Each structure stands twice: as C-alpha cells, then as structure tokens.
Amino acid sequence: MSVTRADQPDAAADADPRRWWGLVVIALAQLMVVLDATIVNIALPSAQRDLGMSDANRQWVITAYTLAFGGLLLLGGRIADLVGRKRTFIIGLIGFAGASALGGAATGSGMLFGARALQGAFAAVLAPSALSLLTTTFTDPKERGKAFGIYGALAGSGSAIGFIVGGLLTEYLNWRWCLYVNIPIAVVAVVGAFVLLHDRPRQAGARLDVPGVLLGCGGLVAIVYGFSEAQPRGWGDPLVLTLFAVGVVLLAAFVWWQSRAPMPLLPLHIVKDRDRAGCFLTMGLATIGMFGLFLFMTYYLQVVLGYSPVKTGLGFLPLTAAIIVGSTQISARLMNRVPPRTLMVPGMILASGGMMLLTRMTVDSAYSTEILPALLLMGLGMGLTFMPVFATATAGVAPQDSGVTSATVNTSQQVGGSIGTALLNTIATSSSATYIAAHLHDPAQRALVAKEGVVHGYTVAIWCAAGIMLLAGLVAGLMVTARAPRHGVPAEAPVPEPVG
C-alpha cells in the first residue's frame, strides 16, 4: 500500500542538526515523570511527621500520583495527537512544575494529596507526548536505536534514580525539595522545547472521543485504584472486588465502543498488531517484577541492614548504571542488526536470574557479594529489554496515532507497576506472618524472628517476581516476531489501518 507524504513524519526533523539536543529535552521530561513515582518514597516518613498524616492515609501520597497518571494516560496521549505534541509537551511541563510547587508548599495532608494527583494528571499528558515526539523525530533506524537506547535507559532507571535523589534531598535539605526539584528541571525543559522541538500541524477535523474517555479512563482508574487498595485492605475486601468488577466492565464496554466509534480514543488496530501487543504485555509483566523489587530492596536496605536514606539511594546506583549500559551500549548498538526479541528474551532471563540470586539474602547479607551481583544482572536485563520494547511498540504507527500508542506503552508500564506493588507486597506480608507464627517459640527472640520473617517474605515474593520476569521473556519470544529494522518495514512507514 502506498503511503502519502502527508502521513510520513517530517523528513526535516532528521535533517535538523539540533535534534540530539531535542532528545536531551525529551529525556529530561521523561526522567522527571518516572523518578517522581518513587522520589517521595524515601521522603514519606518525614512528610508524614511534618504534616501529621495517619498511617492509614499516608499511602495517598503515592496512590494519588499513580492513580491519576495511570488512569489518564490514554486521554493524555489522544490530546497530544489532537492538539499537537509540542504544545501538549509544554503544557504538561508547566502544569507538572506548578503542581510540584503546590505540593512542596503543602500545609496539610489534603493539600499534598491534591498536588500529587495534579502531578499525575499532568504526567499523563507529558509522558505520551514526550515519547511520540521522540518517535516522530528519529525515524532513521540507526539514529532511532541510539535515541530509544537513551529513552529506554531513563524509563528503566528513573525509579532507581528517584531513590537516590530522594535520599540525598531528604537527608541534606528536607522532604519538600523532593517536589521542588522538579521546578528547575521543568523550566530548562520548557525553554529547550520552545527552541529545539518541532511539531506537525494537528489533524484537521479531529475531535475527542468523549464516551471512550469516560469508559477507558474510568476503567483504568478503577483497576489501578483497586490494586492500590488491595495492599492495605486485602484482596477479598468488598471495595477492592467492586473496583475490579467495575474496571473490567468499563474496559469491556470501552473495547466494544472503540470498534464502533467514528474517531476512537484508542484505534483497535494499534493493539491488534501482534508485535505491538507483545510489547505491551512484555512491558506490563516486566514492571510487575521491577516495581516489587524497588519496594522490597528499599525496606531491606533501610530496615534490615540499617542503611541511611542516602546510603540506600546509593545502593541502587549500580542497578541504574547497569540499565544505562544495557540500554545504550548493548541494545542500541544491536537493535539495528537483530530482531527485537533477540534482545528482549535474554534480557528477561538475565533480570530473572538476578532476582533468583536475591532470594538467597538473609538478615546479615553482605551488599558487595550478595546484593550487588544481583542488581547488576537485573539492570543489564532491564536495559536489554526496555529499549527494544519502546522502539518496537512505536514503530510503523501513523503520526496521528503516535500519541495514543505512546500512551498505551506508558499505561502498560504504570498498570504493571501498580499490580507489582500490591501483588508482591501482599505475598511478602502473608509469607512473613506465616513464618513468624511457625518460628516464634521463645518470646526473647521475637525481634530476631520478626526480622527473619520479613526477609523470608521478601524472598518468597522475589521468587514470584522472578517467575513473572520469565513469563515476560516467554511472551516476548512467542509474540514479538518483528525483524531487525534494516531488514523490515522502515520506521517511517505507518501501519495502514485495516479497511472495514
């Protein structure tokens, strides 16, 4: 099928010598969005004391962000397609910075919760526009590999970087700077976006699919909220079960409506593509394991080994470095020569192997010999996987659908993280309780048995995460059949929408 010139990404973008500086701007914005999902974790105890939050309500500092972010991503992606990616990108940056300032100045818990929800809403606008700008700026297969290598490194390591930055800011300044730090980053990114980024005219006559927004975003919000509440309430709680049921019904209605809507929020041909569906599923499964790991390792290093917030953050540094090496020095160099699954499958096996090493940890494990090798393996595996996932999922998409496709990748990552945090934490706490009940024979040994029980719970959950990582590798191997870019469809050739 011939492709009209109007449907192709702007060829001038690849000729622009400043496009690599544009990548720096996009990368800054993506890093800000990803690290904000975790940067407040280490600061949360300080914020709780300062604002007088109850133990029951403190989770909303995290949940408010993930709920708005995960639930509104599809809407944010389609807004980017309709309004223009550069304009949406800048609006998202300004709104995110404003919400960060509001949260940093919070005088009460309600003000902080609201600011975090606003951050999530603007992140849902910012993240898909950033990825779609990258998709339409770099179309040459070789350059695309390098650009997505950098992007994949940030997507995979941003959460770990959040722990490092959060620890430094909390220990040497105060918890408010975990929010204020976004303001200078956003200012630099906004100036850079005006100067360096290009956009194409928005789609003429396009309009927003309002029923699709209500059904799709409503379903995602219910699902993400259900997983966030499953952690404190339990999986059998009536509210949790109701949220899941409502979410499934709304998403089923969403799929039905998308097959009939004149201008659907998420054109179904995007998710029906085998390679793209495989990438979405691989990303979701991979982040289930990854977010669970971050949760357990943060508590293990601080509570069990007694690390300070800064030392805990620095403990994640090798993981971050390994992700960057795997993404930029291995995946980006090989992506143009080998099929994507040739990177994704070994990547998930490596990550799973690293997690299996962590199942051997005890209450007095040595970081350098027992924790560090596992983190390095996991980092390399994630770096090998995330870069080809992002590149393959967004390859061959018509420009008018690049925003919503990018949003779908981000949604799979965000929903996977929500599932991982709730599911693996539930497994860990129940396993810990069982262990302590079975081994607590001498009340004088209560503290030691409790600590051993916590670590036992972590190892059981990490075994589950390792299995989920292997499942992600199996999905990638069976579903992602795309060839190497130079042997397959060029990145600039959009996938035609099926007729009828």
Coordinates of C-alpha atoms in Angstrom, one line a residue:
M1 CA 0.0 0.0 0.0
S2 CA 1.4 3.4 -0.9
V3 CA 1.8 5.9 1.8
T4 CA 1.1 9.6 1.1
R5 CA 3.8 12.1 2.0
A6 CA 1.4 13.8 4.5
D7 CA 1.3 10.6 6.6
Q8 CA 5.0 10.4 7.0
P9 CA 7.0 12.0 9.8
D10 CA 8.6 15.3 8.9
A11 CA 11.7 14.4 7.0
A12 CA 13.2 17.8 8.0
A13 CA 13.3 16.5 11.6
D14 CA 16.1 14.1 10.8
A15 CA 18.0 16.8 9.0
D16 CA 17.9 19.2 11.9
P17 CA 21.4 19.2 13.5
R18 CA 19.8 20.2 16.8
R19 CA 17.6 17.1 17.1
W20 CA 20.0 15.4 19.6
W21 CA 19.7 18.5 21.8
G22 CA 15.9 18.0 21.4
L23 CA 16.4 14.4 22.7
V24 CA 18.1 15.9 25.9
V25 CA 14.9 18.0 26.5
I26 CA 12.6 14.9 25.9
A27 CA 14.9 12.8 28.2
L28 CA 14.8 15.4 31.0
A29 CA 11.0 15.5 30.9
Q30 CA 10.7 11.7 30.9
L31 CA 13.2 11.4 33.8
M32 CA 11.2 13.9 35.8
V33 CA 8.0 11.9 35.3
V34 CA 9.5 8.5 36.1
L35 CA 11.5 9.4 39.1
D36 CA 8.6 11.3 40.7
A37 CA 6.8 7.9 41.1
T38 CA 9.5 6.9 43.6
I39 CA 11.3 10.0 44.8
V40 CA 8.9 10.7 47.6
N41 CA 9.1 7.1 48.9
I42 CA 12.2 7.8 51.0
A43 CA 10.8 11.3 52.0
L44 CA 7.4 9.9 53.1
P45 CA 8.3 9.3 56.8
S46 CA 9.5 12.9 57.1
A47 CA 6.4 14.3 55.3
Q48 CA 4.1 12.2 57.5
R49 CA 5.6 13.6 60.7
D50 CA 5.6 17.2 59.4
L51 CA 2.0 17.2 58.2
G52 CA 0.6 14.9 60.8
M53 CA -0.6 12.2 58.4
S54 CA -2.1 9.0 59.8
D55 CA -0.6 5.6 58.9
A56 CA -3.9 4.8 57.1
N57 CA -3.8 7.9 54.9
R58 CA 0.0 8.2 54.1
Q59 CA -0.3 5.8 51.1
W60 CA -2.3 8.5 49.3
V61 CA 1.0 10.4 48.7
I62 CA 1.9 7.6 46.4
T63 CA -1.6 6.4 45.3
A64 CA -2.9 9.9 44.3
Y65 CA 0.0 10.2 41.8
T66 CA -0.2 6.7 40.3
L67 CA -4.0 6.8 40.1
A68 CA -4.1 10.0 38.1
F69 CA -1.1 9.0 36.0
G70 CA -2.2 5.5 35.1
G71 CA -5.9 6.4 34.7
L72 CA -5.5 9.4 32.4
L73 CA -2.7 8.3 30.1
L74 CA -4.9 7.3 27.2
L75 CA -6.6 10.7 27.4
G76 CA -3.2 12.4 27.5
G77 CA -2.0 10.5 24.5
R78 CA -5.0 11.4 22.4
I79 CA -4.9 15.0 23.4
A80 CA -1.3 15.1 22.2
D81 CA -2.5 13.7 18.8
L82 CA -5.3 16.3 18.5
V83 CA -3.7 19.4 20.0
G84 CA -0.1 18.9 18.9
R85 CA 2.7 17.0 20.6
K86 CA 5.0 20.0 21.2
R87 CA 2.2 22.2 22.6
T88 CA 0.9 19.3 24.9
F89 CA 4.5 18.6 26.0
I90 CA 5.0 22.2 27.1
I91 CA 1.6 22.4 28.8
G92 CA 2.4 19.2 30.6
L93 CA 5.8 20.6 31.8
I94 CA 4.3 23.8 33.1
G95 CA 1.4 22.0 34.9
F96 CA 3.8 19.5 36.4
A97 CA 6.1 22.2 37.7
G98 CA 3.1 24.1 39.2
A99 CA 1.7 21.0 40.9
S100 CA 5.2 20.3 42.3
A101 CA 5.4 23.8 43.7
L102 CA 1.9 23.4 45.3
G103 CA 3.0 20.0 46.9
G104 CA 6.3 21.4 48.2
A105 CA 4.4 24.2 49.9
A106 CA 1.7 21.9 51.3
T107 CA 0.5 23.0 54.8
G108 CA -1.7 19.9 55.3
S109 CA -2.1 16.3 54.1
G110 CA -5.1 17.1 51.9
M111 CA -3.1 19.8 50.0
L112 CA -0.3 17.4 49.4
F113 CA -2.6 14.6 48.2
G114 CA -4.3 17.1 45.8
A115 CA -0.9 18.3 44.5
R116 CA 0.2 14.7 43.9
A117 CA -3.0 14.0 41.9
L118 CA -2.4 17.1 39.8
Q119 CA 1.2 15.9 39.2
G120 CA -0.1 12.6 38.0
A121 CA -2.7 14.2 35.7
F122 CA 0.0 16.4 34.0
A123 CA 2.4 13.5 33.9
A124 CA -0.3 11.6 31.9
V125 CA -0.2 14.5 29.3
L126 CA 3.6 14.8 29.4
A127 CA 4.8 11.2 29.1
P128 CA 3.0 10.2 25.9
S129 CA 3.8 13.5 24.2
A130 CA 7.5 13.0 25.0
L131 CA 7.6 9.5 23.6
S132 CA 5.6 10.5 20.5
L133 CA 7.9 13.5 19.9
L134 CA 10.8 11.0 20.0
T135 CA 9.1 8.6 17.7
T136 CA 8.4 11.3 15.0
T137 CA 11.8 13.0 15.4
F138 CA 14.0 9.9 14.9
T139 CA 13.0 7.7 12.0
D140 CA 16.3 6.6 10.6
P141 CA 16.8 3.1 12.0
K142 CA 20.4 3.7 13.3
E143 CA 19.6 7.0 14.9
R144 CA 16.3 5.6 16.2
G145 CA 18.3 2.9 18.0
K146 CA 20.5 5.4 19.8
A147 CA 17.6 7.7 20.7
F148 CA 15.5 4.8 22.1
G149 CA 18.5 3.4 23.9
I150 CA 18.7 6.7 25.9
Y151 CA 15.0 6.8 26.4
G152 CA 14.8 3.2 27.5
A153 CA 17.7 3.7 30.0
L154 CA 15.8 6.6 31.6
A155 CA 12.5 4.7 31.7
G156 CA 14.2 1.7 33.3
S157 CA 16.4 3.5 35.7
G158 CA 14.3 6.6 36.5
S159 CA 12.7 4.9 39.5
A160 CA 16.0 3.9 41.0
I161 CA 17.4 7.4 40.4
G162 CA 14.3 8.6 42.3
F163 CA 15.5 6.7 45.4
I164 CA 19.0 8.2 45.1
V165 CA 17.8 11.8 44.7
G166 CA 15.1 11.4 47.3
G167 CA 17.6 10.1 49.8
L168 CA 20.0 13.0 49.2
L169 CA 17.4 15.7 49.3
T170 CA 15.7 14.3 52.4
E171 CA 18.9 13.9 54.4
Y172 CA 20.6 17.1 53.5
L173 CA 17.6 19.5 52.8
N174 CA 14.1 18.3 53.6
W175 CA 11.3 16.3 52.1
R176 CA 9.8 19.4 50.3
W177 CA 12.7 19.5 48.0
C178 CA 11.7 16.1 46.6
L179 CA 8.9 18.1 44.9
Y180 CA 10.6 21.5 44.5
V181 CA 13.4 19.8 42.5
N182 CA 11.0 19.4 39.5
I183 CA 10.7 23.2 39.0
P184 CA 14.2 24.0 37.7
I185 CA 14.1 20.8 35.6
A186 CA 10.8 21.8 34.0
V187 CA 12.0 25.4 33.4
V188 CA 15.0 24.1 31.5
A189 CA 12.9 21.6 29.5
V190 CA 10.3 24.3 28.6
V191 CA 12.9 26.7 27.2
G192 CA 14.5 23.8 25.4
A193 CA 11.2 22.7 23.9
F194 CA 10.4 26.1 22.5
V195 CA 13.8 26.3 20.9
L196 CA 14.6 22.8 19.8
L197 CA 11.5 20.7 19.3
H198 CA 9.3 20.6 16.1
D199 CA 5.7 19.6 15.7
R200 CA 3.4 18.9 12.7
P201 CA 0.0 20.5 12.2
R202 CA -2.7 18.9 14.2
Q203 CA -5.1 16.5 12.5
A204 CA -7.8 18.6 10.7
G205 CA -11.4 17.9 11.7
A206 CA -10.3 15.6 14.6
R207 CA -12.3 15.5 17.8
L208 CA -12.1 13.8 21.1
D209 CA -14.0 10.5 21.7
V210 CA -15.8 11.6 24.9
P211 CA -17.6 8.2 25.6
G212 CA -14.2 6.5 25.0
V213 CA -12.6 8.8 27.5
L214 CA -15.2 8.1 30.2
L215 CA -15.1 4.3 29.6
G216 CA -11.4 3.9 29.1
C217 CA -10.1 6.3 31.7
G218 CA -12.8 5.3 34.2
G219 CA -11.9 1.6 33.8
L220 CA -8.2 2.2 34.2
V221 CA -8.7 4.4 37.3
A222 CA -10.9 1.7 38.9
I223 CA -8.3 -1.0 38.1
V224 CA -5.3 1.0 39.4
Y225 CA -7.3 2.1 42.5
G226 CA -8.3 -1.5 43.1
F227 CA -4.7 -2.7 43.1
S228 CA -3.6 0.2 45.3
E229 CA -6.3 -0.6 47.9
A230 CA -5.6 -4.3 47.7
Q231 CA -2.3 -3.7 49.6
P232 CA -3.8 -2.2 52.8
R233 CA -7.3 -3.8 52.7
G234 CA -6.7 -7.3 51.4
W235 CA -7.7 -8.9 48.1
G236 CA -11.1 -10.1 49.4
D237 CA -12.2 -6.7 50.6
P238 CA -15.6 -5.7 49.2
L239 CA -14.3 -2.3 47.9
V240 CA -11.4 -3.9 46.2
L241 CA -13.6 -6.6 44.5
T242 CA -16.1 -3.9 43.5
L243 CA -13.3 -1.7 41.9
F244 CA -12.0 -4.7 39.9
A245 CA -15.5 -5.6 38.7
V246 CA -16.3 -2.0 37.7
G247 CA -13.0 -1.7 36.0
V248 CA -13.4 -4.9 34.0
V249 CA -17.0 -3.9 32.9
L250 CA -15.9 -0.4 31.9
L251 CA -12.9 -1.7 29.9
A252 CA -15.1 -4.3 28.2
A253 CA -17.5 -1.5 27.2
F254 CA -14.6 0.6 26.1
V255 CA -13.4 -2.1 23.7
W256 CA -16.9 -2.5 22.3
W257 CA -17.3 1.2 21.8
Q258 CA -13.8 1.6 20.1
S259 CA -14.9 -0.8 17.4
R260 CA -17.8 1.5 16.6
A261 CA -16.7 5.0 17.4
P262 CA -16.1 7.3 14.4
M263 CA -12.9 8.7 15.9
P264 CA -11.9 6.2 18.6
L265 CA -9.7 7.2 21.6
L266 CA -7.6 4.0 21.0
P267 CA -8.0 2.6 17.5
L268 CA -8.1 -1.1 17.9
H269 CA -5.7 -1.8 15.0
I270 CA -2.9 -0.5 17.3
V271 CA -3.4 -3.2 19.9
K272 CA -4.4 -5.9 17.4
D273 CA -0.9 -5.8 15.9
R274 CA 0.9 -8.9 17.2
D275 CA 4.3 -7.3 17.8
R276 CA 2.8 -4.2 19.5
A277 CA 0.5 -6.3 21.7
G278 CA 3.5 -8.5 22.6
C279 CA 5.5 -5.4 23.6
F280 CA 2.6 -4.0 25.7
L281 CA 2.3 -7.3 27.6
T282 CA 6.1 -7.7 28.0
M283 CA 6.3 -4.2 29.5
G284 CA 3.4 -4.8 31.9
L285 CA 4.9 -8.1 33.1
A286 CA 8.4 -6.8 33.4
T287 CA 7.3 -3.8 35.5
I288 CA 5.4 -6.0 37.9
G289 CA 8.6 -7.6 38.9
M290 CA 10.7 -4.4 38.8
F291 CA 8.4 -2.2 41.0
G292 CA 8.1 -5.0 43.5
L293 CA 11.9 -5.2 43.7
F294 CA 12.3 -1.5 44.3
L295 CA 9.8 -1.7 47.2
F296 CA 11.5 -4.7 48.9
M297 CA 15.1 -3.5 48.4
T298 CA 14.3 -0.1 49.9
Y299 CA 12.9 -1.6 53.0
Y300 CA 15.6 -4.3 53.2
L301 CA 18.4 -1.9 53.0
Q302 CA 16.9 0.7 55.4
V303 CA 15.1 -1.5 57.9
V304 CA 17.0 -4.8 57.9
L305 CA 20.6 -3.6 57.1
G306 CA 20.1 -0.2 58.8
Y307 CA 21.2 2.0 55.9
S308 CA 20.6 5.7 55.9
P309 CA 18.3 7.2 53.2
V310 CA 21.4 8.4 51.2
K311 CA 23.2 5.1 51.6
T312 CA 20.0 3.3 50.5
G313 CA 19.7 5.5 47.4
L314 CA 23.4 5.0 46.5
G315 CA 22.8 1.2 46.9
F316 CA 20.6 1.4 43.8
L317 CA 23.3 3.2 41.8
P318 CA 24.9 0.0 40.3
L319 CA 21.4 -1.0 39.1
T320 CA 20.9 2.3 37.4
A321 CA 24.4 2.2 35.8
A322 CA 23.7 -1.4 34.5
I323 CA 20.4 -0.3 33.0
I324 CA 22.1 2.5 31.2
V325 CA 24.9 0.3 29.9
G326 CA 22.4 -2.4 28.8
S327 CA 20.2 0.1 27.0
T328 CA 22.7 2.5 25.4
Q329 CA 25.8 0.3 24.8
I330 CA 24.2 -3.1 24.0
S331 CA 20.6 -2.8 22.9
A332 CA 21.1 0.5 21.0
R333 CA 24.1 -1.0 19.1
L334 CA 22.4 -4.3 18.3
M335 CA 18.8 -3.1 17.7
N336 CA 19.5 -2.3 14.0
R337 CA 21.1 -5.7 13.4
V338 CA 19.0 -8.3 15.3
P339 CA 15.3 -8.9 15.8
P340 CA 13.9 -7.2 18.9
R341 CA 13.1 -10.5 20.7
T342 CA 16.7 -11.5 20.4
L343 CA 17.4 -8.7 23.0
M344 CA 14.1 -8.9 25.0
V345 CA 14.2 -12.6 25.8
P346 CA 17.8 -12.8 27.1
G347 CA 17.1 -9.5 28.9
M348 CA 14.2 -11.0 30.8
I349 CA 16.2 -14.2 31.6
L350 CA 19.1 -12.1 32.9
A351 CA 16.7 -10.0 35.1
S352 CA 15.0 -13.1 36.4
G353 CA 18.4 -14.7 37.2
G354 CA 19.4 -11.6 39.2
M355 CA 16.2 -11.9 41.2
M356 CA 16.9 -15.5 41.8
L357 CA 20.2 -14.5 43.3
L358 CA 18.4 -12.1 45.7
T359 CA 16.3 -15.0 47.1
R360 CA 19.4 -16.1 48.9
M361 CA 19.6 -12.9 51.0
T362 CA 19.5 -13.1 54.8
V363 CA 19.3 -10.7 57.7
D364 CA 23.0 -10.1 57.6
S365 CA 23.8 -10.4 53.8
A366 CA 26.9 -8.5 52.6
Y367 CA 26.0 -5.9 50.0
S368 CA 29.1 -6.3 47.8
T369 CA 29.0 -10.1 47.5
E370 CA 25.3 -11.0 47.7
I371 CA 23.3 -7.9 46.7
L372 CA 25.5 -6.1 44.1
P373 CA 25.8 -9.0 41.6
A374 CA 22.0 -9.5 41.6
L375 CA 21.4 -5.7 41.0
L376 CA 24.0 -5.7 38.1
L377 CA 22.3 -8.7 36.4
M378 CA 18.8 -7.2 36.8
G379 CA 20.0 -3.8 35.5
L380 CA 21.6 -5.3 32.4
G381 CA 18.4 -7.4 31.7
M382 CA 16.1 -4.4 32.1
G383 CA 18.3 -2.3 29.8
L384 CA 18.3 -5.0 27.1
T385 CA 14.5 -5.3 27.3
F386 CA 13.0 -1.8 27.7
M387 CA 14.8 -0.2 24.7
P388 CA 13.5 -2.6 22.1
V389 CA 10.1 -2.6 23.7
F390 CA 9.7 1.2 23.3
A391 CA 11.2 1.2 19.8
T392 CA 9.1 -1.8 18.5
A393 CA 5.8 -0.7 20.1
T394 CA 6.0 2.8 18.5
A395 CA 7.5 1.7 15.1
G396 CA 5.3 2.0 12.0
V397 CA 2.5 4.0 13.6
A398 CA 0.7 6.7 11.6
P399 CA 1.7 10.1 13.0
Q400 CA -1.9 10.9 14.0
D401 CA -1.8 7.8 16.3
S402 CA 1.7 8.2 17.8
G403 CA 0.5 9.9 20.9
V404 CA -2.1 7.3 21.9
T405 CA 0.3 4.5 21.0
S406 CA 2.9 6.0 23.3
A407 CA 0.3 6.4 26.0
T408 CA -0.6 2.7 25.7
V409 CA 3.1 1.7 26.3
N410 CA 3.2 4.0 29.3
T411 CA -0.1 2.6 30.6
S412 CA 1.2 -1.0 30.5
Q413 CA 4.2 0.2 32.5
Q414 CA 2.1 2.1 35.0
V415 CA -0.5 -0.6 35.5
G416 CA 2.2 -3.2 35.7
G417 CA 3.9 -1.2 38.5
S418 CA 0.6 -0.9 40.4
I419 CA -0.1 -4.6 40.1
G420 CA 3.5 -5.4 41.2
T421 CA 3.5 -3.2 44.2
A422 CA 0.1 -4.6 45.5
L423 CA 0.5 -8.3 44.5
L424 CA 4.1 -8.8 45.6
N425 CA 3.7 -6.9 48.8
T426 CA 0.6 -9.0 49.7
I427 CA 2.6 -12.2 49.1
A428 CA 5.5 -10.9 51.2
T429 CA 3.5 -9.8 54.2
S430 CA 1.4 -13.0 54.3
S431 CA 4.6 -15.2 53.9
S432 CA 6.2 -13.2 56.7
A433 CA 3.3 -13.7 59.0
T434 CA 3.2 -17.4 58.4
Y435 CA 7.0 -17.7 59.0
I436 CA 6.8 -15.7 62.3
A437 CA 3.9 -17.8 63.6
A438 CA 5.7 -21.0 62.9
H439 CA 9.1 -20.0 64.3
L440 CA 8.3 -17.8 67.3
H441 CA 8.8 -20.2 70.2
D442 CA 10.9 -18.1 72.6
P443 CA 9.5 -14.5 73.3
A444 CA 13.0 -13.3 73.9
Q445 CA 13.8 -14.0 70.3
R446 CA 10.8 -12.0 69.0
A447 CA 12.9 -9.2 67.3
L448 CA 15.2 -11.6 65.5
V449 CA 12.4 -13.9 64.3
A450 CA 10.4 -10.9 63.2
K451 CA 13.4 -9.6 61.1
E452 CA 14.0 -13.1 59.7
G453 CA 10.3 -13.4 58.9
V454 CA 10.4 -10.1 57.0
V455 CA 13.3 -11.2 54.9
H456 CA 11.7 -14.6 54.3
G457 CA 8.6 -12.8 53.0
Y458 CA 10.7 -10.7 50.6
T459 CA 12.5 -13.8 49.2
V460 CA 9.2 -15.6 48.6
A461 CA 7.8 -12.6 46.8
I462 CA 11.1 -12.2 44.8
W463 CA 10.8 -15.8 43.6
C464 CA 7.3 -14.9 42.3
A465 CA 8.8 -11.8 40.6
A466 CA 11.5 -13.9 39.0
G467 CA 8.8 -16.2 37.6
I468 CA 6.9 -13.2 36.2
M469 CA 10.1 -12.0 34.5
L470 CA 10.5 -15.4 32.9
L471 CA 6.9 -15.2 31.7
A472 CA 7.6 -11.8 30.2
G473 CA 10.5 -13.4 28.3
L474 CA 8.3 -16.2 27.0
V475 CA 5.7 -13.6 25.8
A476 CA 8.4 -11.7 24.0
G477 CA 9.7 -14.8 22.4
L478 CA 6.4 -16.0 21.2
M479 CA 4.6 -12.8 20.2
V480 CA 7.2 -10.3 19.1
T481 CA 8.2 -11.6 15.6
A482 CA 9.4 -8.3 14.1
R483 CA 12.6 -8.4 12.1
A484 CA 15.6 -6.1 12.6
P485 CA 14.6 -2.6 11.4
R486 CA 17.0 -2.5 8.5
H487 CA 15.5 -5.8 7.2
G488 CA 11.9 -5.0 8.0
V489 CA 9.4 -2.2 7.4
P490 CA 11.1 1.2 7.7
A491 CA 10.3 3.1 10.9
E492 CA 8.8 5.9 8.8
A493 CA 6.2 3.7 7.1
P494 CA 3.0 3.8 9.1
V495 CA 1.0 0.7 9.6
P496 CA -2.2 1.2 7.5
E497 CA -5.5 1.0 9.3
P498 CA -7.4 -2.1 8.2
V499 CA -10.3 -1.3 5.9
G500 CA -13.7 -2.1 7.3

